[in-house]
Amino acid sequence: MADDNDESSKTEEPSQKRLDDARKRGQVASSREVNNWFVLFASTVALAGFSPWMADRLRVLFSTSLGDAHLMRIEIGDLQGMMGDWALAVGMLCGPIVLAVLVAGLAAGYVQVGWMVAPEAIKPQFSKVSPLKGVSRLFSVSSLVEFAKGLIKLAVVAWIFWIVAVPDFDTLPLMVLQEPQQSLVTTADLTLKLLIATVAVTAVIAGVDVVYQRIKLQRDLRMTRTELRDEFKEQEGDPMVKAKLRQIRQERSRRRMMSAVPKADVVITNPTHYAVALKYDRDAMEAPMVVAKGTDRIALRIREIATENKVPIVENPPLARALHATVEVDRAIEPEHYKAVAEIISYVWRLKSGSQRPRPQ
């Protein structure tokens, strides 16, 4: 019941991370029918290309062996040598087809899943050899589906075989009257026709199975909302932790900003809602720089620190709001503010030098 509830709660599509982790475990949408089709196709092409050569080689082999049958010595050593020669000859005849099958098997895997190395998939797992696990897998829904697919495929292929072979039923008994070479050609032609029909049918079966396997993988890897949320937290970080870290960074930045206020040349205010502290060193800076800024409570604290350290405070609401909105801390002011800021800094310098003039507004 718990498993059913867990499965029913998996309503979310798998994330890319879950798909990547499944790929590392070797869990991918791979169809055996595609592998079978590649092998059949490669065998058919190889047989079509090499069948004349193979028939000729078999004719020579039969003529040499059977033509001199009366000269054969029936002894163990001679028979072993003859069987070895026959095995070598048959192996060389089948070599092109075997090579084509091997290449097709590798190509089928690469076409479906690309280049993949999954060490976890080859690790020994004792659960795979457990009798109870084996019985449960044997009678699972997946096994029943595979069994049904096998029966349907067998029935369809047998039906295609029957359709293709029926026109040749009348000629098959006459093969015993043909010359060996002609008999081999007839057999190769019939085999090739059956293989071509099988390749055509299995292409359709493979296409359907590819779609099924991909849908099945997506369904098997579905996630619950909790799993999706936990994965997001793992990748992006817990929102509460991120908020706490952001608060710590802001606090450190605020302390650093406040420590720069005593070194400022002037603080421009709104007068109560905004405060911007400026510093200008004509020998080291091309333009005045904002060393601290803030609104409301922070603005009040900037004014308090400025008052404690005898930093001049100038009230200019439009300029204070403009500087606060357009200039970040530790950045120089924009050129459009040069004139207004220059008047204020000139006033401050005159004030410090003892030349009392009206404060610019």
XYZ file of N, CA, C and O in Angstrom, residues 41 51 56 78 103 129 137 171 178 187 214 229 254 266 273 276-277 289 343 345:
80
model
N 19.697 -6.208 -40.276
C 20.006 -5.385 -41.440
C 21.444 -5.629 -41.915
O 21.703 -5.798 -43.113
N 27.002 -13.304 -50.844
C 26.409 -14.610 -51.139
C 26.978 -15.255 -52.415
O 27.211 -16.476 -52.427
N 30.175 -19.776 -54.265
C 31.273 -20.313 -55.054
C 32.267 -21.062 -54.175
O 32.757 -22.144 -54.541
N 42.803 -38.679 -39.574
C 42.399 -38.081 -40.840
C 41.057 -37.357 -40.710
O 40.854 -36.264 -41.273
N 29.873 -5.058 -35.770
C 29.825 -3.612 -36.027
C 28.407 -3.079 -35.832
O 28.197 -1.999 -35.257
N 21.065 -11.491 -7.754
C 21.121 -12.951 -7.705
C 20.220 -13.519 -6.619
O 20.242 -14.707 -6.354
N 10.895 -10.200 -10.235
C 11.144 -9.612 -11.556
C 10.512 -10.461 -12.656
O 10.036 -9.925 -13.658
N 8.582 -25.029 -55.673
C 9.934 -25.227 -56.212
C 10.896 -25.836 -55.204
O 11.951 -26.361 -55.600
N 18.578 -30.331 -58.418
C 19.471 -29.318 -58.946
C 20.930 -29.660 -58.660
O 21.239 -30.441 -57.754
N 18.877 -21.473 -52.370
C 18.769 -21.332 -50.911
C 19.132 -19.912 -50.475
O 18.460 -19.317 -49.618
N 11.106 5.028 -24.283
C 11.300 6.406 -23.815
C 10.174 6.836 -22.884
O 10.411 7.500 -21.868
N 11.490 19.330 -4.816
C 11.851 20.451 -3.945
C 13.196 20.207 -3.264
O 14.041 21.117 -3.184
N 27.210 46.867 5.183
C 26.757 48.054 5.901
C 27.802 48.527 6.895
O 28.075 49.731 7.017
N 31.836 65.104 2.667
C 30.535 65.728 2.855
C 29.450 64.652 2.808
O 29.623 63.610 2.162
N 15.174 61.451 4.830
C 14.949 60.136 4.234
C 16.145 59.607 3.448
O 16.265 58.402 3.260
N 23.754 60.567 1.464
C 24.803 60.075 0.577
C 26.116 60.717 0.994
O 26.231 61.957 0.994
N 27.104 59.891 1.360
C 28.415 60.395 1.780
C 29.364 60.367 0.597
O 29.484 59.352 -0.090
N 33.531 60.265 -5.219
C 33.064 58.878 -5.109
C 32.082 58.761 -3.954
O 32.252 59.387 -2.904
N 29.864 72.325 -6.680
C 29.477 73.495 -5.876
C 29.466 73.151 -4.393
O 29.926 73.945 -3.555
N 31.140 70.614 -2.835
C 32.488 70.339 -2.340
C 33.285 71.642 -2.221
O 34.056 71.831 -1.263
